[in-house]
């Protein structure tokens, strides 16, 4: 039976693995609402409906709607966390460069590595009774460095109580965007300089310093073999050089861009603009096997202050790090 209107919500639920959302889902499973008007809502969304809290749209409620009861006040940190996570998702390009995401519960993580030689990469014919060639997988020497990224939300309840939630959500989305860009910078640093395990990216130089030609890109593509060059990360200056190539400006590509918004890409690789990158080089990688993201939970909010003290100063953080999987699956092109 549906019992979302009879649940007592308390801040201790945030200590459950998976946070408040998981705690509510255990008490009020969404499967119970199949075929009803509430189908499609998760347990947290049903609690918003229970207290009549509208967080988006022109008719969204004010912040003070959360603090009318102790039960509804306990929902506020989860709303903050979701709004920040939404901002991370919108500004996040990590899914375009990360091969896998590993969730851990602690702060220490040691990744694994397999670094075969050119001879070991070829699958040779195994004669009858002969030993089968081995691929050795071992743990990395050094731990993955996790960095906590976040923002301090500084505001009083009195300052925000009459602000609409949809406007407040925009501010929280922007905090998420800041976190996403900071994590992207961390990922780029690991791709170029390695993760502390002597695995910095090898470099390829353009034929003429200060320029990028189509021949340079072809050489770069060939240098990444046997991995596939399917993603290129470029700062603004190098982005301009690549897009100015005559091969990037043919009429068919222009029609496709104006009609669909899809940018023509060099050699079929996704071209990603990263303004935070230092000019002078681009990074090419095989996104299927170059980088691992390690994260200790998702967005964390300081729920005690958000609930008991009604905002004041509250930390919104996200802890993550990156590890290279195959060193040669990412290289830099020095321009």
Short mmCIF file of N, CA and C in Angstrom, two decimals, residues 1-5 25 28-50:
data_model
loop_
_atom_site.label_atom_id
_atom_site.label_comp_id
_atom_site.label_asym_id
_atom_site.label_seq_id
_atom_site.Cartn_x
_atom_site.Cartn_y
_atom_site.Cartn_z
N UNK A 1 0.84 -1.20 0.00
CA UNK A 1 0.00 0.00 0.00
C UNK A 1 0.88 1.26 0.00
N UNK A 2 0.38 2.32 -0.63
CA UNK A 2 1.09 3.58 -0.67
C UNK A 2 1.04 4.24 0.70
N UNK A 3 2.20 4.58 1.26
CA UNK A 3 2.23 5.19 2.58
C UNK A 3 3.13 6.41 2.64
N UNK A 4 3.32 7.08 1.50
CA UNK A 4 4.27 8.19 1.49
C UNK A 4 3.82 9.35 2.38
N UNK A 5 2.53 9.43 2.70
CA UNK A 5 2.05 10.52 3.52
C UNK A 5 2.21 10.26 5.01
N UNK A 25 13.20 5.39 -0.36
CA UNK A 25 12.81 4.34 -1.30
C UNK A 25 12.61 3.01 -0.58
N UNK A 28 9.28 3.43 1.18
CA UNK A 28 8.16 3.70 0.28
C UNK A 28 8.56 3.33 -1.15
N UNK A 29 8.63 2.03 -1.47
CA UNK A 29 9.10 1.57 -2.77
C UNK A 29 8.26 2.10 -3.93
N UNK A 30 8.93 2.54 -4.98
CA UNK A 30 8.22 3.09 -6.14
C UNK A 30 7.40 2.03 -6.86
N UNK A 31 7.77 0.76 -6.69
CA UNK A 31 7.04 -0.31 -7.37
C UNK A 31 5.59 -0.36 -6.91
N UNK A 32 5.31 0.16 -5.72
CA UNK A 32 3.93 0.16 -5.22
C UNK A 32 3.01 1.11 -5.97
N UNK A 33 3.59 1.96 -6.81
CA UNK A 33 2.79 2.98 -7.47
C UNK A 33 2.62 2.72 -8.97
N UNK A 34 3.00 1.52 -9.38
CA UNK A 34 2.81 1.16 -10.78
C UNK A 34 1.32 1.20 -11.13
N UNK A 35 1.01 1.87 -12.23
CA UNK A 35 -0.37 1.96 -12.66
C UNK A 35 -1.18 3.04 -11.98
N UNK A 36 -0.56 3.86 -11.13
CA UNK A 36 -1.26 4.95 -10.46
C UNK A 36 -0.82 6.29 -11.03
N UNK A 37 -1.44 7.36 -10.58
CA UNK A 37 -1.08 8.69 -11.07
C UNK A 37 0.30 9.13 -10.58
N UNK A 38 0.83 8.42 -9.58
CA UNK A 38 2.15 8.75 -9.04
C UNK A 38 3.26 7.92 -9.69
N UNK A 39 2.91 7.09 -10.65
CA UNK A 39 3.93 6.31 -11.35
C UNK A 39 4.89 7.26 -12.07
N UNK A 40 6.17 6.99 -11.97
CA UNK A 40 7.17 7.86 -12.58
C UNK A 40 7.85 8.78 -11.59
N UNK A 41 7.26 8.93 -10.40
CA UNK A 41 7.88 9.73 -9.35
C UNK A 41 8.70 8.82 -8.44
N UNK A 42 9.86 9.29 -8.00
CA UNK A 42 10.61 8.51 -7.01
C UNK A 42 10.13 8.90 -5.61
N UNK A 43 10.70 8.27 -4.60
CA UNK A 43 10.22 8.48 -3.23
C UNK A 43 10.39 9.93 -2.79
N UNK A 44 11.49 10.56 -3.18
CA UNK A 44 11.70 11.96 -2.79
C UNK A 44 10.68 12.87 -3.46
N UNK A 45 10.42 12.64 -4.74
CA UNK A 45 9.44 13.47 -5.45
C UNK A 45 8.05 13.32 -4.85
N UNK A 46 7.74 12.12 -4.36
CA UNK A 46 6.43 11.93 -3.71
C UNK A 46 6.35 12.72 -2.41
N UNK A 47 7.48 12.88 -1.73
CA UNK A 47 7.48 13.68 -0.51
C UNK A 47 7.28 15.17 -0.82
N UNK A 48 7.87 15.63 -1.93
CA UNK A 48 7.61 17.00 -2.34
C UNK A 48 6.12 17.21 -2.62
N UNK A 49 5.52 16.21 -3.27
CA UNK A 49 4.08 16.29 -3.56
C UNK A 49 3.27 16.25 -2.27
N UNK A 50 3.73 15.46 -1.33
CA UNK A 50 3.03 15.35 -0.03
C UNK A 50 2.91 16.71 0.65
#
